[in-house]
JSON list of C-alpha atoms in Angstrom, two decimals:
[
{"chain": "S", "resi": 1, "resn": "MET", "atom": "CA", "xyz": [-11.32, 30.65, 14.04]},
{"chain": "S", "resi": 2, "resn": "SER", "atom": "CA", "xyz": [-8.56, 31.62, 16.40]},
{"chain": "S", "resi": 3, "resn": "GLU", "atom": "CA", "xyz": [-5.12, 32.82, 15.30]},
{"chain": "S", "resi": 4, "resn": "ASP", "atom": "CA", "xyz": [-3.32, 30.11, 17.28]},
{"chain": "S", "resi": 5, "resn": "GLN", "atom": "CA", "xyz": [-5.33, 27.31, 15.68]},
{"chain": "S", "resi": 6, "resn": "GLU", "atom": "CA", "xyz": [-3.04, 24.78, 13.99]},
{"chain": "S", "resi": 7, "resn": "ARG", "atom": "CA", "xyz": [-3.23, 24.83, 10.22]},
{"chain": "S", "resi": 8, "resn": "VAL", "atom": "CA", "xyz": [-2.92, 22.48, 7.27]},
{"chain": "S", "resi": 9, "resn": "SER", "atom": "CA", "xyz": [-2.62, 23.59, 3.67]},
{"chain": "S", "resi": 10, "resn": "ILE", "atom": "CA", "xyz": [-3.03, 21.19, 0.79]},
{"chain": "S", "resi": 11, "resn": "VAL", "atom": "CA", "xyz": [-2.42, 21.80, -2.90]},
{"chain": "S", "resi": 12, "resn": "LEU", "atom": "CA", "xyz": [-4.44, 19.53, -5.17]},
{"chain": "S", "resi": 13, "resn": "PHE", "atom": "CA", "xyz": [-2.71, 19.65, -8.54]},
{"chain": "S", "resi": 14, "resn": "SER", "atom": "CA", "xyz": [-3.93, 16.24, -9.75]},
{"chain": "S", "resi": 15, "resn": "GLY", "atom": "CA", "xyz": [-7.28, 15.56, -11.37]},
{"chain": "S", "resi": 16, "resn": "GLU", "atom": "CA", "xyz": [-7.53, 11.86, -10.61]},
{"chain": "S", "resi": 17, "resn": "LEU", "atom": "CA", "xyz": [-10.06, 10.23, -8.31]},
{"chain": "S", "resi": 18, "resn": "ASP", "atom": "CA", "xyz": [-7.61, 8.39, -6.05]},
{"chain": "S", "resi": 19, "resn": "LYS", "atom": "CA", "xyz": [-5.43, 11.45, -5.49]},
{"chain": "S", "resi": 20, "resn": "ALA", "atom": "CA", "xyz": [-8.38, 13.77, -4.91]},
{"chain": "S", "resi": 21, "resn": "MET", "atom": "CA", "xyz": [-9.79, 11.30, -2.38]},
{"chain": "S", "resi": 22, "resn": "ALA", "atom": "CA", "xyz": [-6.48, 11.16, -0.54]},
{"chain": "S", "resi": 23, "resn": "ALA", "atom": "CA", "xyz": [-6.47, 14.97, -0.38]},
{"chain": "S", "resi": 24, "resn": "PHE", "atom": "CA", "xyz": [-10.03, 15.13, 0.97]},
{"chain": "S", "resi": 25, "resn": "ILE", "atom": "CA", "xyz": [-9.53, 12.30, 3.48]},
{"chain": "S", "resi": 26, "resn": "ILE", "atom": "CA", "xyz": [-6.54, 14.13, 4.95]},
{"chain": "S", "resi": 27, "resn": "ALA", "atom": "CA", "xyz": [-8.41, 17.44, 4.84]},
{"chain": "S", "resi": 28, "resn": "THR", "atom": "CA", "xyz": [-11.51, 16.12, 6.60]},
{"chain": "S", "resi": 29, "resn": "GLY", "atom": "CA", "xyz": [-9.40, 14.15, 9.09]},
{"chain": "S", "resi": 30, "resn": "ALA", "atom": "CA", "xyz": [-7.39, 17.24, 9.99]},
{"chain": "S", "resi": 31, "resn": "ALA", "atom": "CA", "xyz": [-10.53, 19.39, 10.25]},
{"chain": "S", "resi": 32, "resn": "ALA", "atom": "CA", "xyz": [-12.12, 16.74, 12.51]},
{"chain": "S", "resi": 33, "resn": "THR", "atom": "CA", "xyz": [-9.02, 17.01, 14.70]},
{"chain": "S", "resi": 34, "resn": "GLY", "atom": "CA", "xyz": [-9.63, 20.70, 15.19]},
{"chain": "S", "resi": 35, "resn": "MET", "atom": "CA", "xyz": [-7.19, 22.05, 12.65]},
{"chain": "S", "resi": 36, "resn": "ARG", "atom": "CA", "xyz": [-7.93, 24.81, 10.18]},
{"chain": "S", "resi": 37, "resn": "VAL", "atom": "CA", "xyz": [-7.65, 23.39, 6.65]},
{"chain": "S", "resi": 38, "resn": "ASP", "atom": "CA", "xyz": [-7.11, 25.29, 3.41]},
{"chain": "S", "resi": 39, "resn": "MET", "atom": "CA", "xyz": [-7.14, 23.45, 0.09]},
{"chain": "S", "resi": 40, "resn": "PHE", "atom": "CA", "xyz": [-5.74, 25.06, -3.04]},
{"chain": "S", "resi": 41, "resn": "PHE", "atom": "CA", "xyz": [-6.92, 23.67, -6.38]},
{"chain": "S", "resi": 42, "resn": "THR", "atom": "CA", "xyz": [-4.75, 24.19, -9.42]},
{"chain": "S", "resi": 43, "resn": "PHE", "atom": "CA", "xyz": [-4.33, 22.77, -12.92]},
{"chain": "S", "resi": 44, "resn": "TRP", "atom": "CA", "xyz": [-5.86, 19.30, -13.25]},
{"chain": "S", "resi": 45, "resn": "GLY", "atom": "CA", "xyz": [-7.18, 19.60, -9.71]},
{"chain": "S", "resi": 46, "resn": "MET", "atom": "CA", "xyz": [-9.63, 22.24, -10.96]},
{"chain": "S", "resi": 47, "resn": "SER", "atom": "CA", "xyz": [-11.82, 19.44, -12.38]},
{"chain": "S", "resi": 48, "resn": "VAL", "atom": "CA", "xyz": [-12.81, 18.49, -8.83]},
{"chain": "S", "resi": 49, "resn": "LEU", "atom": "CA", "xyz": [-14.47, 21.89, -8.39]},
{"chain": "S", "resi": 50, "resn": "ARG", "atom": "CA", "xyz": [-16.49, 21.85, -11.60]},
{"chain": "S", "resi": 51, "resn": "LYS", "atom": "CA", "xyz": [-20.21, 22.24, -11.16]},
{"chain": "S", "resi": 52, "resn": "LYS", "atom": "CA", "xyz": [-22.39, 20.17, -13.45]},
{"chain": "S", "resi": 53, "resn": "GLY", "atom": "CA", "xyz": [-24.57, 21.53, -16.21]},
{"chain": "S", "resi": 54, "resn": "VAL", "atom": "CA", "xyz": [-23.37, 25.13, -16.31]},
{"chain": "S", "resi": 55, "resn": "LYS", "atom": "CA", "xyz": [-23.26, 26.64, -19.80]},
{"chain": "S", "resi": 56, "resn": "VAL", "atom": "CA", "xyz": [-21.14, 29.72, -20.31]},
{"chain": "S", "resi": 57, "resn": "GLU", "atom": "CA", "xyz": [-21.38, 31.81, -23.46]},
{"chain": "S", "resi": 58, "resn": "GLY", "atom": "CA", "xyz": [-18.54, 33.52, -25.24]},
{"chain": "S", "resi": 59, "resn": "LYS", "atom": "CA", "xyz": [-15.75, 30.98, -24.78]},
{"chain": "S", "resi": 60, "resn": "SER", "atom": "CA", "xyz": [-12.98, 30.59, -27.35]},
{"chain": "S", "resi": 61, "resn": "LEU", "atom": "CA", "xyz": [-12.56, 27.28, -29.20]},
{"chain": "S", "resi": 62, "resn": "ILE", "atom": "CA", "xyz": [-9.61, 26.26, -27.01]},
{"chain": "S", "resi": 63, "resn": "GLU", "atom": "CA", "xyz": [-11.53, 27.13, -23.84]},
{"chain": "S", "resi": 64, "resn": "LYS", "atom": "CA", "xyz": [-14.45, 25.04, -25.09]},
{"chain": "S", "resi": 65, "resn": "MET", "atom": "CA", "xyz": [-12.09, 22.15, -25.81]},
{"chain": "S", "resi": 66, "resn": "PHE", "atom": "CA", "xyz": [-10.82, 22.22, -22.24]},
{"chain": "S", "resi": 67, "resn": "GLY", "atom": "CA", "xyz": [-14.42, 22.11, -21.11]},
{"chain": "S", "resi": 68, "resn": "TRP", "atom": "CA", "xyz": [-15.15, 19.03, -23.21]},
{"chain": "S", "resi": 69, "resn": "MET", "atom": "CA", "xyz": [-11.99, 17.14, -22.38]},
{"chain": "S", "resi": 70, "resn": "LEU", "atom": "CA", "xyz": [-11.63, 17.70, -18.65]},
{"chain": "S", "resi": 71, "resn": "PRO", "atom": "CA", "xyz": [-13.71, 15.63, -16.21]},
{"chain": "S", "resi": 72, "resn": "LYS", "atom": "CA", "xyz": [-17.01, 17.38, -15.52]},
{"chain": "S", "resi": 73, "resn": "GLY", "atom": "CA", "xyz": [-16.94, 17.35, -11.74]},
{"chain": "S", "resi": 74, "resn": "ALA", "atom": "CA", "xyz": [-15.92, 15.25, -8.76]},
{"chain": "S", "resi": 75, "resn": "ASP", "atom": "CA", "xyz": [-18.02, 12.22, -9.69]},
{"chain": "S", "resi": 76, "resn": "ARG", "atom": "CA", "xyz": [-16.48, 11.99, -13.16]},
{"chain": "S", "resi": 77, "resn": "LEU", "atom": "CA", "xyz": [-12.81, 11.61, -12.27]},
{"chain": "S", "resi": 78, "resn": "ALA", "atom": "CA", "xyz": [-10.79, 8.57, -13.34]},
{"chain": "S", "resi": 79, "resn": "LEU", "atom": "CA", "xyz": [-8.29, 6.54, -11.33]},
{"chain": "S", "resi": 80, "resn": "SER", "atom": "CA", "xyz": [-4.62, 7.36, -11.91]},
{"chain": "S", "resi": 81, "resn": "LYS", "atom": "CA", "xyz": [-3.96, 3.66, -12.45]},
{"chain": "S", "resi": 82, "resn": "MET", "atom": "CA", "xyz": [-6.18, 0.80, -13.68]},
{"chain": "S", "resi": 83, "resn": "HIS", "atom": "CA", "xyz": [-8.80, 3.12, -15.14]},
{"chain": "S", "resi": 84, "resn": "MET", "atom": "CA", "xyz": [-9.12, 0.68, -18.09]},
{"chain": "S", "resi": 85, "resn": "ALA", "atom": "CA", "xyz": [-11.39, 2.88, -20.20]},
{"chain": "S", "resi": 86, "resn": "GLY", "atom": "CA", "xyz": [-13.73, 3.35, -17.26]},
{"chain": "S", "resi": 87, "resn": "MET", "atom": "CA", "xyz": [-14.09, -0.30, -16.20]},
{"chain": "S", "resi": 88, "resn": "GLY", "atom": "CA", "xyz": [-11.45, -0.12, -13.50]},
{"chain": "S", "resi": 89, "resn": "THR", "atom": "CA", "xyz": [-12.78, 3.13, -12.05]},
{"chain": "S", "resi": 90, "resn": "MET", "atom": "CA", "xyz": [-16.32, 1.75, -12.02]},
{"chain": "S", "resi": 91, "resn": "MET", "atom": "CA", "xyz": [-15.19, -1.42, -10.23]},
{"chain": "S", "resi": 92, "resn": "MET", "atom": "CA", "xyz": [-13.20, 0.59, -7.70]},
{"chain": "S", "resi": 93, "resn": "LYS", "atom": "CA", "xyz": [-16.20, 2.82, -6.97]},
{"chain": "S", "resi": 94, "resn": "ASN", "atom": "CA", "xyz": [-18.35, -0.28, -6.41]},
{"chain": "S", "resi": 95, "resn": "VAL", "atom": "CA", "xyz": [-15.80, -1.86, -4.07]},
{"chain": "S", "resi": 96, "resn": "MET", "atom": "CA", "xyz": [-15.50, 1.40, -2.12]},
{"chain": "S", "resi": 97, "resn": "LYS", "atom": "CA", "xyz": [-19.27, 1.62, -1.80]},
{"chain": "S", "resi": 98, "resn": "GLN", "atom": "CA", "xyz": [-19.45, -1.96, -0.48]},
{"chain": "S", "resi": 99, "resn": "LYS", "atom": "CA", "xyz": [-16.73, -1.17, 2.05]},
{"chain": "S", "resi": 100, "resn": "ARG", "atom": "CA", "xyz": [-18.57, 2.01, 3.00]},
{"chain": "S", "resi": 101, "resn": "VAL", "atom": "CA", "xyz": [-15.79, 4.35, 2.02]},
{"chain": "S", "resi": 102, "resn": "ALA", "atom": "CA", "xyz": [-17.19, 7.85, 1.52]},
{"chain": "S", "resi": 103, "resn": "SER", "atom": "CA", "xyz": [-17.34, 8.88, -2.16]},
{"chain": "S", "resi": 104, "resn": "LEU", "atom": "CA", "xyz": [-15.54, 11.97, -3.37]},
{"chain": "S", "resi": 105, "resn": "PRO", "atom": "CA", "xyz": [-18.76, 14.08, -3.55]},
{"chain": "S", "resi": 106, "resn": "GLU", "atom": "CA", "xyz": [-19.59, 12.93, -0.01]},
{"chain": "S", "resi": 107, "resn": "LEU", "atom": "CA", "xyz": [-16.10, 13.87, 1.20]},
{"chain": "S", "resi": 108, "resn": "ILE", "atom": "CA", "xyz": [-16.50, 17.32, -0.37]},
{"chain": "S", "resi": 109, "resn": "GLU", "atom": "CA", "xyz": [-19.80, 17.75, 1.47]},
{"chain": "S", "resi": 110, "resn": "ILE", "atom": "CA", "xyz": [-18.18, 16.68, 4.77]},
{"chain": "S", "resi": 111, "resn": "ALA", "atom": "CA", "xyz": [-15.29, 19.07, 4.14]},
{"chain": "S", "resi": 112, "resn": "LYS", "atom": "CA", "xyz": [-17.85, 21.83, 3.71]},
{"chain": "S", "resi": 113, "resn": "GLN", "atom": "CA", "xyz": [-19.61, 20.89, 6.98]},
{"chain": "S", "resi": 114, "resn": "LEU", "atom": "CA", "xyz": [-16.27, 20.91, 8.80]},
{"chain": "S", "resi": 115, "resn": "GLY", "atom": "CA", "xyz": [-15.40, 24.36, 7.49]},
{"chain": "S", "resi": 116, "resn": "VAL", "atom": "CA", "xyz": [-12.55, 23.39, 5.15]},
{"chain": "S", "resi": 117, "resn": "ASN", "atom": "CA", "xyz": [-11.67, 26.36, 2.92]},
{"chain": "S", "resi": 118, "resn": "LEU", "atom": "CA", "xyz": [-11.53, 25.71, -0.82]},
{"chain": "S", "resi": 119, "resn": "HIS", "atom": "CA", "xyz": [-9.46, 28.10, -2.94]},
{"chain": "S", "resi": 120, "resn": "ALA", "atom": "CA", "xyz": [-9.30, 28.07, -6.74]},
{"chain": "S", "resi": 121, "resn": "CYS", "atom": "CA", "xyz": [-6.25, 29.10, -8.76]},
{"chain": "S", "resi": 122, "resn": "GLU", "atom": "CA", "xyz": [-6.79, 32.17, -10.90]},
{"chain": "S", "resi": 123, "resn": "MET", "atom": "CA", "xyz": [-4.07, 31.28, -13.38]},
{"chain": "S", "resi": 124, "resn": "SER", "atom": "CA", "xyz": [-5.41, 27.78, -14.06]},
{"chain": "S", "resi": 125, "resn": "MET", "atom": "CA", "xyz": [-8.89, 29.22, -14.57]},
{"chain": "S", "resi": 126, "resn": "GLY", "atom": "CA", "xyz": [-7.47, 31.70, -17.06]},
{"chain": "S", "resi": 127, "resn": "VAL", "atom": "CA", "xyz": [-5.56, 29.04, -19.00]},
{"chain": "S", "resi": 128, "resn": "MET", "atom": "CA", "xyz": [-8.46, 26.60, -19.12]},
{"chain": "S", "resi": 129, "resn": "GLY", "atom": "CA", "xyz": [-11.11, 29.26, -19.60]},
{"chain": "S", "resi": 130, "resn": "ILE", "atom": "CA", "xyz": [-13.01, 28.27, -16.46]},
{"chain": "S", "resi": 131, "resn": "ARG", "atom": "CA", "xyz": [-15.38, 30.92, -15.08]},
{"chain": "S", "resi": 132, "resn": "ARG", "atom": "CA", "xyz": [-16.40, 31.39, -11.43]},
{"chain": "S", "resi": 133, "resn": "GLU", "atom": "CA", "xyz": [-19.98, 30.33, -12.15]},
{"chain": "S", "resi": 134, "resn": "GLU", "atom": "CA", "xyz": [-18.71, 26.95, -13.36]},
{"chain": "S", "resi": 135, "resn": "LEU", "atom": "CA", "xyz": [-17.21, 26.17, -9.95]},
{"chain": "S", "resi": 136, "resn": "LEU", "atom": "CA", "xyz": [-18.95, 24.78, -6.87]},
{"chain": "S", "resi": 137, "resn": "ASP", "atom": "CA", "xyz": [-20.58, 27.40, -4.64]},
{"chain": "S", "resi": 138, "resn": "GLU", "atom": "CA", "xyz": [-18.39, 26.09, -1.79]},
{"chain": "S", "resi": 139, "resn": "VAL", "atom": "CA", "xyz": [-15.31, 27.66, -3.41]},
{"chain": "S", "resi": 140, "resn": "LYS", "atom": "CA", "xyz": [-14.36, 30.47, -1.05]},
{"chain": "S", "resi": 141, "resn": "ASP", "atom": "CA", "xyz": [-12.26, 32.60, -3.35]},
{"chain": "S", "resi": 142, "resn": "ILE", "atom": "CA", "xyz": [-10.00, 32.75, -6.37]},
{"chain": "S", "resi": 143, "resn": "VAL", "atom": "CA", "xyz": [-6.39, 33.31, -5.44]},
{"chain": "S", "resi": 144, "resn": "GLY", "atom": "CA", "xyz": [-2.77, 33.33, -6.60]},
{"chain": "S", "resi": 145, "resn": "VAL", "atom": "CA", "xyz": [0.40, 31.71, -5.39]},
{"chain": "S", "resi": 146, "resn": "ALA", "atom": "CA", "xyz": [1.13, 34.38, -2.76]},
{"chain": "S", "resi": 147, "resn": "THR", "atom": "CA", "xyz": [-2.00, 33.36, -0.86]},
{"chain": "S", "resi": 148, "resn": "TYR", "atom": "CA", "xyz": [-0.83, 29.75, -0.81]},
{"chain": "S", "resi": 149, "resn": "VAL", "atom": "CA", "xyz": [2.71, 30.69, 0.25]},
{"chain": "S", "resi": 150, "resn": "ASP", "atom": "CA", "xyz": [1.41, 32.89, 3.07]},
{"chain": "S", "resi": 151, "resn": "ASP", "atom": "CA", "xyz": [-0.95, 30.14, 4.17]},
{"chain": "S", "resi": 152, "resn": "ALA", "atom": "CA", "xyz": [1.61, 27.33, 3.90]},
{"chain": "S", "resi": 153, "resn": "SER", "atom": "CA", "xyz": [4.22, 29.32, 5.82]},
{"chain": "S", "resi": 154, "resn": "ARG", "atom": "CA", "xyz": [1.79, 29.47, 8.75]},
{"chain": "S", "resi": 155, "resn": "SER", "atom": "CA", "xyz": [0.82, 25.80, 8.46]},
{"chain": "S", "resi": 156, "resn": "LYS", "atom": "CA", "xyz": [2.26, 22.88, 10.38]},
{"chain": "S", "resi": 157, "resn": "ILE", "atom": "CA", "xyz": [1.48, 20.54, 7.53]},
{"chain": "S", "resi": 158, "resn": "THR", "atom": "CA", "xyz": [1.54, 21.36, 3.85]},
{"chain": "S", "resi": 159, "resn": "LEU", "atom": "CA", "xyz": [1.01, 18.81, 1.09]},
{"chain": "S", "resi": 160, "resn": "PHE", "atom": "CA", "xyz": [1.19, 18.83, -2.69]},
{"chain": "S", "resi": 161, "resn": "ILE", "atom": "CA", "xyz": [-0.92, 16.11, -4.24]},
{"chain": "A", "resi": 1, "resn": "MET", "atom": "CA", "xyz": [-19.28, 2.33, 31.79]},
{"chain": "A", "resi": 2, "resn": "ASP", "atom": "CA", "xyz": [-21.86, 4.68, 33.34]},
{"chain": "A", "resi": 3, "resn": "ASN", "atom": "CA", "xyz": [-22.64, 8.30, 32.62]},
{"chain": "A", "resi": 4, "resn": "ILE", "atom": "CA", "xyz": [-22.68, 8.15, 28.86]},
{"chain": "A", "resi": 5, "resn": "ASP", "atom": "CA", "xyz": [-24.15, 11.35, 27.48]},
{"chain": "A", "resi": 6, "resn": "GLN", "atom": "CA", "xyz": [-23.86, 10.68, 23.78]},
{"chain": "A", "resi": 7, "resn": "ILE", "atom": "CA", "xyz": [-23.53, 7.66, 21.51]},
{"chain": "A", "resi": 8, "resn": "VAL", "atom": "CA", "xyz": [-21.81, 7.60, 18.12]},
{"chain": "A", "resi": 9, "resn": "ASP", "atom": "CA", "xyz": [-22.38, 4.56, 15.94]},
{"chain": "A", "resi": 10, "resn": "ALA", "atom": "CA", "xyz": [-19.58, 4.42, 13.37]},
{"chain": "A", "resi": 11, "resn": "ARG", "atom": "CA", "xyz": [-19.87, 0.70, 12.71]},
{"chain": "A", "resi": 12, "resn": "GLY", "atom": "CA", "xyz": [-19.16, -0.26, 9.12]},
{"chain": "A", "resi": 13, "resn": "LEU", "atom": "CA", "xyz": [-17.73, 3.14, 8.28]},
{"chain": "A", "resi": 14, "resn": "ALA", "atom": "CA", "xyz": [-14.25, 3.52, 6.83]},
{"chain": "A", "resi": 15, "resn": "CYS", "atom": "CA", "xyz": [-11.61, 6.13, 7.56]},
{"chain": "A", "resi": 16, "resn": "PRO", "atom": "CA", "xyz": [-12.00, 9.09, 8.08]},
{"chain": "A", "resi": 17, "resn": "MET", "atom": "CA", "xyz": [-15.70, 8.81, 9.05]},
{"chain": "A", "resi": 18, "resn": "PRO", "atom": "CA", "xyz": [-15.37, 7.48, 12.63]},
{"chain": "A", "resi": 19, "resn": "ILE", "atom": "CA", "xyz": [-13.34, 10.53, 13.74]},
{"chain": "A", "resi": 20, "resn": "VAL", "atom": "CA", "xyz": [-15.46, 12.88, 11.62]},
{"chain": "A", "resi": 21, "resn": "LYS", "atom": "CA", "xyz": [-18.62, 11.61, 13.36]},
{"chain": "A", "resi": 22, "resn": "LEU", "atom": "CA", "xyz": [-16.94, 11.80, 16.76]},
{"chain": "A", "resi": 23, "resn": "SER", "atom": "CA", "xyz": [-15.80, 15.35, 16.09]},
{"chain": "A", "resi": 24, "resn": "GLN", "atom": "CA", "xyz": [-19.29, 16.38, 14.97]},
{"chain": "A", "resi": 25, "resn": "ALA", "atom": "CA", "xyz": [-20.85, 14.82, 18.07]},
{"chain": "A", "resi": 26, "resn": "MET", "atom": "CA", "xyz": [-18.34, 16.61, 20.31]},
{"chain": "A", "resi": 27, "resn": "THR", "atom": "CA", "xyz": [-19.36, 20.07, 19.07]},
{"chain": "A", "resi": 28, "resn": "GLY", "atom": "CA", "xyz": [-22.86, 19.50, 20.46]},
{"chain": "A", "resi": 29, "resn": "MET", "atom": "CA", "xyz": [-21.66, 18.29, 23.87]},
{"chain": "A", "resi": 30, "resn": "GLU", "atom": "CA", "xyz": [-20.92, 20.08, 27.13]},
{"chain": "A", "resi": 31, "resn": "VAL", "atom": "CA", "xyz": [-17.51, 20.04, 28.81]},
{"chain": "A", "resi": 32, "resn": "GLY", "atom": "CA", "xyz": [-17.30, 17.04, 31.16]},
{"chain": "A", "resi": 33, "resn": "GLN", "atom": "CA", "xyz": [-19.72, 14.90, 29.15]},
{"chain": "A", "resi": 34, "resn": "THR", "atom": "CA", "xyz": [-18.73, 11.50, 27.81]},
{"chain": "A", "resi": 35, "resn": "VAL", "atom": "CA", "xyz": [-19.30, 9.99, 24.39]},
{"chain": "A", "resi": 36, "resn": "GLU", "atom": "CA", "xyz": [-19.28, 6.32, 23.51]},
{"chain": "A", "resi": 37, "resn": "VAL", "atom": "CA", "xyz": [-18.06, 5.55, 19.99]},
{"chain": "A", "resi": 38, "resn": "THR", "atom": "CA", "xyz": [-18.48, 2.15, 18.39]},
{"chain": "A", "resi": 39, "resn": "ALA", "atom": "CA", "xyz": [-16.48, 1.35, 15.26]},
{"chain": "A", "resi": 40, "resn": "THR", "atom": "CA", "xyz": [-15.51, -1.71, 13.26]},
{"chain": "A", "resi": 41, "resn": "ASP", "atom": "CA", "xyz": [-12.59, -0.18, 11.40]},
{"chain": "A", "resi": 42, "resn": "HIS", "atom": "CA", "xyz": [-9.57, -1.42, 13.38]},
{"chain": "A", "resi": 43, "resn": "SER", "atom": "CA", "xyz": [-7.46, 1.63, 12.51]},
{"chain": "A", "resi": 44, "resn": "PHE", "atom": "CA", "xyz": [-9.84, 3.41, 14.88]},
{"chain": "A", "resi": 45, "resn": "VAL", "atom": "CA", "xyz": [-7.76, 2.10, 17.82]},
{"chain": "A", "resi": 46, "resn": "PRO", "atom": "CA", "xyz": [-4.54, 4.00, 17.00]},
{"chain": "A", "resi": 47, "resn": "ASP", "atom": "CA", "xyz": [-6.63, 6.82, 15.50]},
{"chain": "A", "resi": 48, "resn": "ILE", "atom": "CA", "xyz": [-8.73, 7.51, 18.60]},
{"chain": "A", "resi": 49, "resn": "GLU", "atom": "CA", "xyz": [-5.53, 7.69, 20.66]},
{"chain": "A", "resi": 50, "resn": "ALA", "atom": "CA", "xyz": [-3.98, 10.12, 18.17]},
{"chain": "A", "resi": 51, "resn": "TRP", "atom": "CA", "xyz": [-7.21, 12.13, 17.94]},
{"chain": "A", "resi": 52, "resn": "CYS", "atom": "CA", "xyz": [-7.39, 12.56, 21.71]},
{"chain": "A", "resi": 53, "resn": "ARG", "atom": "CA", "xyz": [-3.70, 13.43, 21.95]},
{"chain": "A", "resi": 54, "resn": "LYS", "atom": "CA", "xyz": [-4.16, 16.09, 19.27]},
{"chain": "A", "resi": 55, "resn": "THR", "atom": "CA", "xyz": [-7.47, 17.56, 20.43]},
{"chain": "A", "resi": 56, "resn": "GLY", "atom": "CA", "xyz": [-6.77, 17.29, 24.16]},
{"chain": "A", "resi": 57, "resn": "HIS", "atom": "CA", "xyz": [-10.01, 15.43, 24.94]},
{"chain": "A", "resi": 58, "resn": "GLN", "atom": "CA", "xyz": [-9.67, 12.64, 27.46]},
{"chain": "A", "resi": 59, "resn": "LEU", "atom": "CA", "xyz": [-9.62, 9.03, 26.30]},
{"chain": "A", "resi": 60, "resn": "ILE", "atom": "CA", "xyz": [-11.15, 7.16, 29.21]},
{"chain": "A", "resi": 61, "resn": "GLU", "atom": "CA", "xyz": [-11.17, 3.66, 27.81]},
{"chain": "A", "resi": 62, "resn": "VAL", "atom": "CA", "xyz": [-10.79, 1.65, 24.59]},
{"chain": "A", "resi": 63, "resn": "ASN", "atom": "CA", "xyz": [-12.14, -1.87, 24.34]},
{"chain": "A", "resi": 64, "resn": "GLU", "atom": "CA", "xyz": [-11.07, -3.73, 21.26]},
{"chain": "A", "resi": 65, "resn": "ALA", "atom": "CA", "xyz": [-12.90, -6.92, 20.44]},
{"chain": "A", "resi": 66, "resn": "GLU", "atom": "CA", "xyz": [-12.78, -9.03, 17.31]},
{"chain": "A", "resi": 67, "resn": "GLU", "atom": "CA", "xyz": [-15.95, -7.62, 15.83]},
{"chain": "A", "resi": 68, "resn": "GLU", "atom": "CA", "xyz": [-16.03, -4.06, 17.16]},
{"chain": "A", "resi": 69, "resn": "ILE", "atom": "CA", "xyz": [-14.18, -1.38, 19.09]},
{"chain": "A", "resi": 70, "resn": "LYS", "atom": "CA", "xyz": [-15.73, 0.75, 21.81]},
{"chain": "A", "resi": 71, "resn": "ALA", "atom": "CA", "xyz": [-14.07, 3.94, 22.96]},
{"chain": "A", "resi": 72, "resn": "TYR", "atom": "CA", "xyz": [-15.13, 6.39, 25.66]},
{"chain": "A", "resi": 73, "resn": "VAL", "atom": "CA", "xyz": [-14.03, 10.00, 25.38]},
{"chain": "A", "resi": 74, "resn": "LYS", "atom": "CA", "xyz": [-14.66, 12.83, 27.78]},
{"chain": "A", "resi": 75, "resn": "LYS", "atom": "CA", "xyz": [-14.95, 16.36, 26.45]},
{"chain": "A", "resi": 76, "resn": "THR", "atom": "CA", "xyz": [-12.41, 18.51, 28.29]},
{"chain": "A", "resi": 77, "resn": "LYS", "atom": "CA", "xyz": [-12.82, 21.91, 26.66]}
]
């Protein structure tokens, strides 16, 4: 990766399917155009990075509650509108499949193939009691705001979704 | 169109997959080689122009028909 390569940095703050898909479509599109892409996941966006079926011992009650209430991974997110207790999201996923729109897990896999860097927010992990082993292996590192600011200041495009 | 070195079939695929597939095909090609991309997503027409402008690869030709779009891109670097 050369120093003069154009860069994009994207913050994914939201934990909803539609917004996460928008973030990954832009990320993969930019990477396919030869740009270096860094995605920063924070707060509700952390749900996208959750790995399925990982049990961690020694969590406090509040940390456990976060674990139960937050979506358990990229294929469990709900739409930001018209979720309708799951019906709307299910219908939307079916329509997208028919129209051959890549699913969120597929987009994450493509992002990985294209070398998109995924960064997790330390502070959000602390608040929600999320441990490194609960996150996808693709996550490059766990960082703070200074890493984002440094990255964004060298990016041509920066987005907060 | 003669001298096609690589073919990318992106028919039926939605954004961003046509350019993702094109980009992946490009990495395996030599400079000077030409790829033919077929897509049915009509946003591929403005997108292939933008993609070539941004990446610097040469857009040789775009043929847009009702049912599918064919684009020819030469790898320049």
